[in-house]
Amino acid sequence: MIKYLLGILLFLNFTLPGTAQNAKIRVLVFGAHPDDCDISSGGLAALYVAGGHAVKFVSLTNGDKGHQQMGGGELAKRRYQETQEVARRLGVEYEVLENHDGELLPTLENRLEVIRRIREWKADVVIAPRPNDYHPDHRYTGVLVQDASFLVIVPNILSGVPALPNNPVFLYTRDNFQRPNPFRPDIAVDISSVFPKKLDALDAHVSQVYEWLPWIDHDTSVPTNTADRKKWLANRWLTRSQPNSDIRQTLEKWYGKERAAQVKQAEAFEICEYGKKPTEADIRRLFPMLPAKP
């Protein structure tokens, strides 16, 4: 009888989300457009994958408006193909929903689709943008994930998909918006070692990083040669992923002052007050790339 009970406990320890020290961690990143997840969390994803964990990116729109020359189904198809190349390069899964770019709304239907994906992925960690942003698709992606954060454990909501037994940790991605409140870097991760992997992921979004985004910025300096383009991309993102003073302080908390001073590239995340309220021990378990407490 004792052996039987111990067997059940061992089984539960390795099957319920967020309970096992050595279990595979399951991470789900939501973005509004087919390149958003890579921009916010590409380095973190690479670290998780390198550690044998499971990562999925989900774009809530198909990105069919994000280009200066092409659009509609042709652009949506191109951007989907770019996401699948990212999936190959990073070792993640990448799903793109068929909502139109610029038309995402926080409807009940979309909320249920978000709940479905969190449950089906059995997510331990869910990452999304904050609901204050210049782009309505970004804002509503944040709202939809917020609205799903409690309901993923409610059995009578979307009853055809089993509710999660444990609420995931929900995190916001970094932004520079100050109102109604600035981004707070609760967790900062050193991605210096996998920064080339993040660049590889961004490089796959040719329609965006070499065409659409430079066009928006009136930047005509993008090289035509493939090798030179990659160097251009690296220079563009070197400064964007460097830790500012607030993130540097957070790095010191998680890595210690000496190690934090050596970090060249970082990604940072704010803990959402909905969902699981993680302790420091929870965070170190769910972010195994962080070192033991310094």
Short mmCIF file of C-alpha atoms in Angstrom, two decimals:
data_model
loop_
_atom_site.label_atom_id
_atom_site.label_comp_id
_atom_site.label_asym_id
_atom_site.label_seq_id
_atom_site.Cartn_x
_atom_site.Cartn_y
_atom_site.Cartn_z
CA MET A 1 0.00 0.00 0.00
CA ILE A 2 2.82 2.39 0.90
CA LYS A 3 4.60 1.65 -2.37
CA TYR A 4 1.34 2.28 -4.24
CA LEU A 5 0.84 5.69 -2.58
CA LEU A 6 4.44 6.65 -3.21
CA GLY A 7 3.97 5.75 -6.87
CA ILE A 8 0.93 8.00 -7.14
CA LEU A 9 2.78 10.90 -5.51
CA LEU A 10 5.72 10.43 -7.85
CA PHE A 11 3.39 10.38 -10.85
CA LEU A 12 1.65 13.58 -9.77
CA ASN A 13 4.96 15.28 -9.08
CA PHE A 14 6.03 14.79 -12.67
CA THR A 15 2.72 15.44 -14.42
CA LEU A 16 1.12 18.42 -12.76
CA PRO A 17 2.36 21.76 -14.15
CA GLY A 18 4.87 23.64 -12.04
CA THR A 19 5.40 20.94 -9.41
CA ALA A 20 8.58 19.12 -10.34
CA GLN A 21 12.10 20.46 -10.03
CA ASN A 22 13.30 18.46 -13.03
CA ALA A 23 10.09 18.31 -15.10
CA LYS A 24 9.94 19.90 -18.51
CA ILE A 25 8.80 23.51 -18.17
CA ARG A 26 6.13 24.55 -20.65
CA VAL A 27 6.21 28.17 -21.79
CA LEU A 28 3.60 29.93 -23.93
CA VAL A 29 4.32 33.35 -25.46
CA PHE A 30 1.53 35.42 -27.00
CA GLY A 31 2.12 38.22 -29.47
CA ALA A 32 -0.21 40.33 -31.57
CA HIS A 33 1.75 39.88 -34.80
CA PRO A 34 3.95 37.13 -36.27
CA ASP A 35 7.23 38.72 -35.13
CA ASP A 36 6.23 40.00 -31.68
CA CYS A 37 7.11 36.88 -29.68
CA ASP A 38 10.58 36.75 -31.22
CA ILE A 39 11.23 40.41 -30.43
CA SER A 40 10.14 40.18 -26.80
CA SER A 41 11.22 36.68 -25.83
CA GLY A 42 13.42 35.13 -28.52
CA GLY A 43 16.46 34.91 -26.27
CA LEU A 44 14.51 33.45 -23.35
CA ALA A 45 12.95 30.89 -25.70
CA ALA A 46 16.39 29.84 -26.93
CA LEU A 47 17.56 29.31 -23.35
CA TYR A 48 14.51 27.21 -22.48
CA VAL A 49 14.90 25.07 -25.59
CA ALA A 50 18.61 24.57 -24.88
CA GLY A 51 17.60 23.25 -21.46
CA GLY A 52 15.19 20.72 -22.93
CA HIS A 53 12.00 22.64 -22.16
CA ALA A 54 8.98 23.30 -24.40
CA VAL A 55 8.16 26.72 -25.88
CA LYS A 56 5.30 27.78 -28.10
CA PHE A 57 4.76 31.16 -29.77
CA VAL A 58 1.22 32.25 -30.70
CA SER A 59 0.43 35.27 -32.88
CA LEU A 60 -3.16 36.40 -32.42
CA THR A 61 -3.28 38.04 -35.86
CA ASN A 62 -1.93 36.94 -39.23
CA GLY A 63 -0.06 40.20 -39.88
CA ASP A 64 -1.77 40.79 -43.23
CA LYS A 65 -1.44 44.60 -43.05
CA GLY A 66 2.20 44.96 -41.96
CA HIS A 67 3.96 45.92 -45.16
CA GLN A 68 4.28 48.95 -47.43
CA GLN A 69 3.87 47.11 -50.75
CA MET A 70 2.00 43.84 -50.23
CA GLY A 71 -0.95 42.86 -48.08
CA GLY A 72 -3.90 40.54 -47.65
CA GLY A 73 -3.62 36.81 -48.14
CA GLU A 74 -0.29 37.07 -49.96
CA LEU A 75 1.35 38.84 -47.03
CA ALA A 76 -0.32 36.61 -44.45
CA LYS A 77 1.05 33.54 -46.24
CA ARG A 78 4.53 35.04 -46.41
CA ARG A 79 4.52 35.95 -42.73
CA TYR A 80 3.27 32.50 -41.74
CA GLN A 81 6.13 30.93 -43.67
CA GLU A 82 8.53 33.24 -41.81
CA THR A 83 7.16 32.02 -38.47
CA GLN A 84 7.71 28.40 -39.46
CA GLU A 85 11.32 29.20 -40.34
CA VAL A 86 11.65 30.78 -36.89
CA ALA A 87 10.21 27.60 -35.38
CA ARG A 88 12.87 25.59 -37.18
CA ARG A 89 15.71 27.89 -36.14
CA LEU A 90 14.70 28.26 -32.49
CA GLY A 91 13.21 24.82 -31.88
CA VAL A 92 9.83 26.19 -30.80
CA GLU A 93 6.28 25.66 -32.01
CA TYR A 94 4.72 28.67 -33.75
CA GLU A 95 0.99 29.14 -34.34
CA VAL A 96 -0.65 32.03 -36.20
CA LEU A 97 -4.37 32.74 -35.80
CA GLU A 98 -6.47 34.11 -38.63
CA ASN A 99 -7.53 37.43 -37.10
CA HIS A 100 -6.77 40.36 -39.40
CA ASP A 101 -3.91 42.69 -38.54
CA GLY A 102 -5.18 45.91 -36.97
CA GLU A 103 -8.61 44.41 -36.23
CA LEU A 104 -8.04 42.33 -33.08
CA LEU A 105 -10.71 42.88 -30.44
CA PRO A 106 -11.09 41.52 -26.88
CA THR A 107 -14.18 39.47 -27.73
CA LEU A 108 -15.50 36.43 -25.88
CA GLU A 109 -14.59 34.28 -28.88
CA ASN A 110 -10.97 35.44 -28.84
CA ARG A 111 -10.79 35.04 -25.06
CA LEU A 112 -11.90 31.42 -25.37
CA GLU A 113 -9.26 30.84 -28.05
CA VAL A 114 -6.59 32.14 -25.67
CA ILE A 115 -7.92 29.98 -22.82
CA ARG A 116 -7.93 26.97 -25.12
CA ARG A 117 -4.28 27.42 -26.07
CA ILE A 118 -3.10 27.94 -22.51
CA ARG A 119 -4.89 24.80 -21.39
CA GLU A 120 -3.89 22.65 -24.35
CA TRP A 121 -0.24 23.65 -23.92
CA LYS A 122 -0.50 22.96 -20.15
CA ALA A 123 1.49 26.11 -19.64
CA ASP A 124 3.59 26.77 -16.56
CA VAL A 125 4.55 30.26 -17.75
CA VAL A 126 2.48 32.55 -20.00
CA ILE A 127 4.04 35.69 -21.49
CA ALA A 128 2.21 38.56 -23.24
CA PRO A 129 2.44 42.32 -23.78
CA ARG A 130 1.09 44.77 -21.24
CA PRO A 131 -2.35 46.22 -22.08
CA ASN A 132 -0.97 49.76 -22.47
CA ASP A 133 0.74 50.20 -25.83
CA TYR A 134 0.63 52.32 -28.96
CA HIS A 135 -0.88 49.55 -31.08
CA PRO A 136 -4.45 48.34 -30.40
CA ASP A 137 -3.53 44.77 -31.37
CA HIS A 138 -0.79 44.78 -28.72
CA ARG A 139 -3.14 46.25 -26.12
CA TYR A 140 -5.90 43.77 -26.80
CA THR A 141 -3.49 40.83 -26.80
CA GLY A 142 -2.57 41.89 -23.26
CA VAL A 143 -6.25 42.27 -22.30
CA LEU A 144 -7.18 38.88 -23.73
CA VAL A 145 -4.42 37.11 -21.84
CA GLN A 146 -5.30 39.00 -18.66
CA ASP A 147 -8.95 37.99 -19.04
CA ALA A 148 -7.90 34.36 -19.48
CA SER A 149 -5.51 34.32 -16.53
CA PHE A 150 -8.03 33.23 -13.89
CA LEU A 151 -10.49 31.46 -16.17
CA VAL A 152 -7.97 28.82 -17.28
CA ILE A 153 -8.57 27.05 -13.94
CA VAL A 154 -12.40 27.34 -14.03
CA PRO A 155 -13.80 23.99 -15.23
CA ASN A 156 -17.16 25.33 -16.43
CA ILE A 157 -15.50 27.84 -18.77
CA LEU A 158 -14.79 26.13 -22.11
CA SER A 159 -15.70 22.83 -20.49
CA GLY A 160 -14.67 20.81 -23.55
CA VAL A 161 -11.01 21.49 -22.74
CA PRO A 162 -9.88 20.34 -19.26
CA ALA A 163 -9.10 23.22 -16.91
CA LEU A 164 -5.57 23.49 -15.61
CA PRO A 165 -5.06 22.12 -12.09
CA ASN A 166 -2.61 24.94 -11.30
CA ASN A 167 -2.62 28.54 -12.45
CA PRO A 168 0.42 29.48 -14.56
CA VAL A 169 2.67 32.41 -13.82
CA PHE A 170 1.67 35.26 -16.14
CA LEU A 171 4.33 37.76 -17.23
CA TYR A 172 4.39 40.97 -19.24
CA THR A 173 7.06 41.75 -21.81
CA ARG A 174 9.27 44.83 -21.76
CA ASP A 175 8.12 48.14 -23.24
CA ASN A 176 8.97 51.82 -22.84
CA PHE A 177 5.49 53.24 -22.20
CA GLN A 178 5.14 55.35 -19.06
CA ARG A 179 1.39 55.79 -18.61
CA PRO A 180 -0.59 54.77 -16.70
CA ASN A 181 2.49 53.11 -15.20
CA PRO A 182 5.95 52.23 -16.50
CA PHE A 183 7.19 48.70 -17.09
CA ARG A 184 8.63 47.09 -13.94
CA PRO A 185 11.44 44.56 -14.58
CA ASP A 186 10.72 41.94 -11.92
CA ILE A 187 12.70 39.26 -13.76
CA ALA A 188 15.70 39.86 -16.01
CA VAL A 189 17.46 37.13 -17.94
CA ASP A 190 20.94 37.23 -19.42
CA ILE A 191 20.57 36.28 -23.10
CA SER A 192 24.12 37.20 -24.13
CA SER A 193 25.03 33.59 -24.88
CA VAL A 194 22.01 33.07 -27.14
CA PHE A 195 21.84 36.54 -28.68
CA PRO A 196 22.95 35.09 -32.06
CA LYS A 197 20.00 32.67 -31.87
CA LYS A 198 17.63 35.58 -31.31
CA LEU A 199 19.14 37.35 -34.30
CA ASP A 200 18.61 34.20 -36.37
CA ALA A 201 14.95 34.25 -35.42
CA LEU A 202 14.55 37.94 -36.27
CA ASP A 203 16.46 37.43 -39.52
CA ALA A 204 13.77 34.95 -40.62
CA HIS A 205 11.18 37.76 -40.56
CA VAL A 206 12.52 39.27 -43.78
CA SER A 207 9.28 41.11 -44.57
CA GLN A 208 9.51 42.91 -41.23
CA VAL A 209 13.09 43.49 -40.08
CA TYR A 210 14.50 44.33 -43.52
CA GLU A 211 11.46 45.83 -45.25
CA TRP A 212 8.50 47.05 -43.18
CA LEU A 213 10.11 48.30 -39.95
CA PRO A 214 12.93 50.21 -41.70
CA TRP A 215 10.33 51.74 -44.02
CA ILE A 216 8.33 52.98 -41.02
CA ASP A 217 11.51 54.50 -39.56
CA HIS A 218 12.51 56.06 -42.93
CA ASP A 219 15.70 54.02 -42.71
CA THR A 220 17.26 53.48 -46.13
CA SER A 221 20.48 51.93 -44.84
CA VAL A 222 19.44 48.26 -45.09
CA PRO A 223 22.07 46.41 -47.19
CA THR A 224 20.98 44.19 -50.06
CA ASN A 225 23.70 41.60 -49.45
CA THR A 226 22.54 38.81 -47.12
CA ALA A 227 25.69 38.74 -44.95
CA ASP A 228 25.79 42.52 -44.64
CA ARG A 229 22.10 42.56 -43.78
CA LYS A 230 22.69 40.24 -40.85
CA LYS A 231 25.46 42.51 -39.53
CA TRP A 232 23.13 45.49 -39.93
CA LEU A 233 20.45 43.66 -37.96
CA ALA A 234 22.91 42.81 -35.19
CA ASN A 235 23.94 46.45 -34.84
CA ARG A 236 20.31 47.54 -34.78
CA TRP A 237 19.43 45.13 -31.97
CA LEU A 238 22.61 45.40 -29.89
CA THR A 239 21.48 48.63 -28.26
CA ARG A 240 17.81 47.62 -28.07
CA SER A 241 18.55 44.60 -25.91
CA GLN A 242 21.15 46.19 -23.67
CA PRO A 243 19.98 46.45 -20.03
CA ASN A 244 19.09 49.90 -18.75
CA SER A 245 19.73 50.90 -15.13
CA ASP A 246 16.48 49.39 -13.82
CA ILE A 247 17.09 46.09 -15.58
CA ARG A 248 20.70 46.12 -14.42
CA GLN A 249 19.47 46.32 -10.81
CA THR A 250 17.14 43.38 -11.41
CA LEU A 251 20.00 41.40 -12.94
CA GLU A 252 21.98 42.01 -9.76
CA LYS A 253 19.13 40.49 -7.74
CA TRP A 254 19.03 37.31 -9.80
CA TYR A 255 22.68 36.93 -10.80
CA GLY A 256 24.66 38.82 -8.19
CA LYS A 257 26.48 42.09 -8.75
CA GLU A 258 29.63 40.67 -10.34
CA ARG A 259 27.83 38.49 -12.89
CA ALA A 260 25.24 41.19 -13.63
CA ALA A 261 27.98 43.65 -14.54
CA GLN A 262 29.07 41.31 -17.34
CA VAL A 263 25.62 40.99 -18.97
CA LYS A 264 25.56 42.54 -22.44
CA GLN A 265 22.10 41.52 -23.65
CA ALA A 266 19.01 40.89 -21.53
CA GLU A 267 15.28 40.32 -21.73
CA ALA A 268 13.08 41.48 -18.87
CA PHE A 269 9.60 40.60 -17.67
CA GLU A 270 7.04 42.03 -15.25
CA ILE A 271 5.00 39.68 -13.06
CA CYS A 272 1.27 40.05 -13.70
CA GLU A 273 -0.74 40.32 -10.49
CA TYR A 274 -3.25 37.86 -11.92
CA GLY A 275 -2.60 34.13 -12.09
CA LYS A 276 -0.08 32.45 -9.78
CA LYS A 277 1.78 34.76 -7.43
CA PRO A 278 5.26 33.28 -7.60
CA THR A 279 7.76 33.25 -4.77
CA GLU A 280 11.46 33.75 -5.44
CA ALA A 281 11.84 29.97 -5.23
CA ASP A 282 9.08 29.53 -7.84
CA ILE A 283 10.84 31.93 -10.20
CA ARG A 284 14.20 30.20 -9.84
CA ARG A 285 12.52 26.86 -10.53
CA LEU A 286 10.55 28.13 -13.54
CA PHE A 287 13.59 30.03 -14.87
CA PRO A 288 16.28 27.34 -14.58
CA MET A 289 18.71 29.49 -16.59
CA LEU A 290 19.01 31.71 -13.51
CA PRO A 291 21.90 30.71 -11.25
CA ALA A 292 21.51 29.44 -7.71
CA LYS A 293 20.80 32.27 -5.30
CA PRO A 294 23.96 34.42 -5.21
#
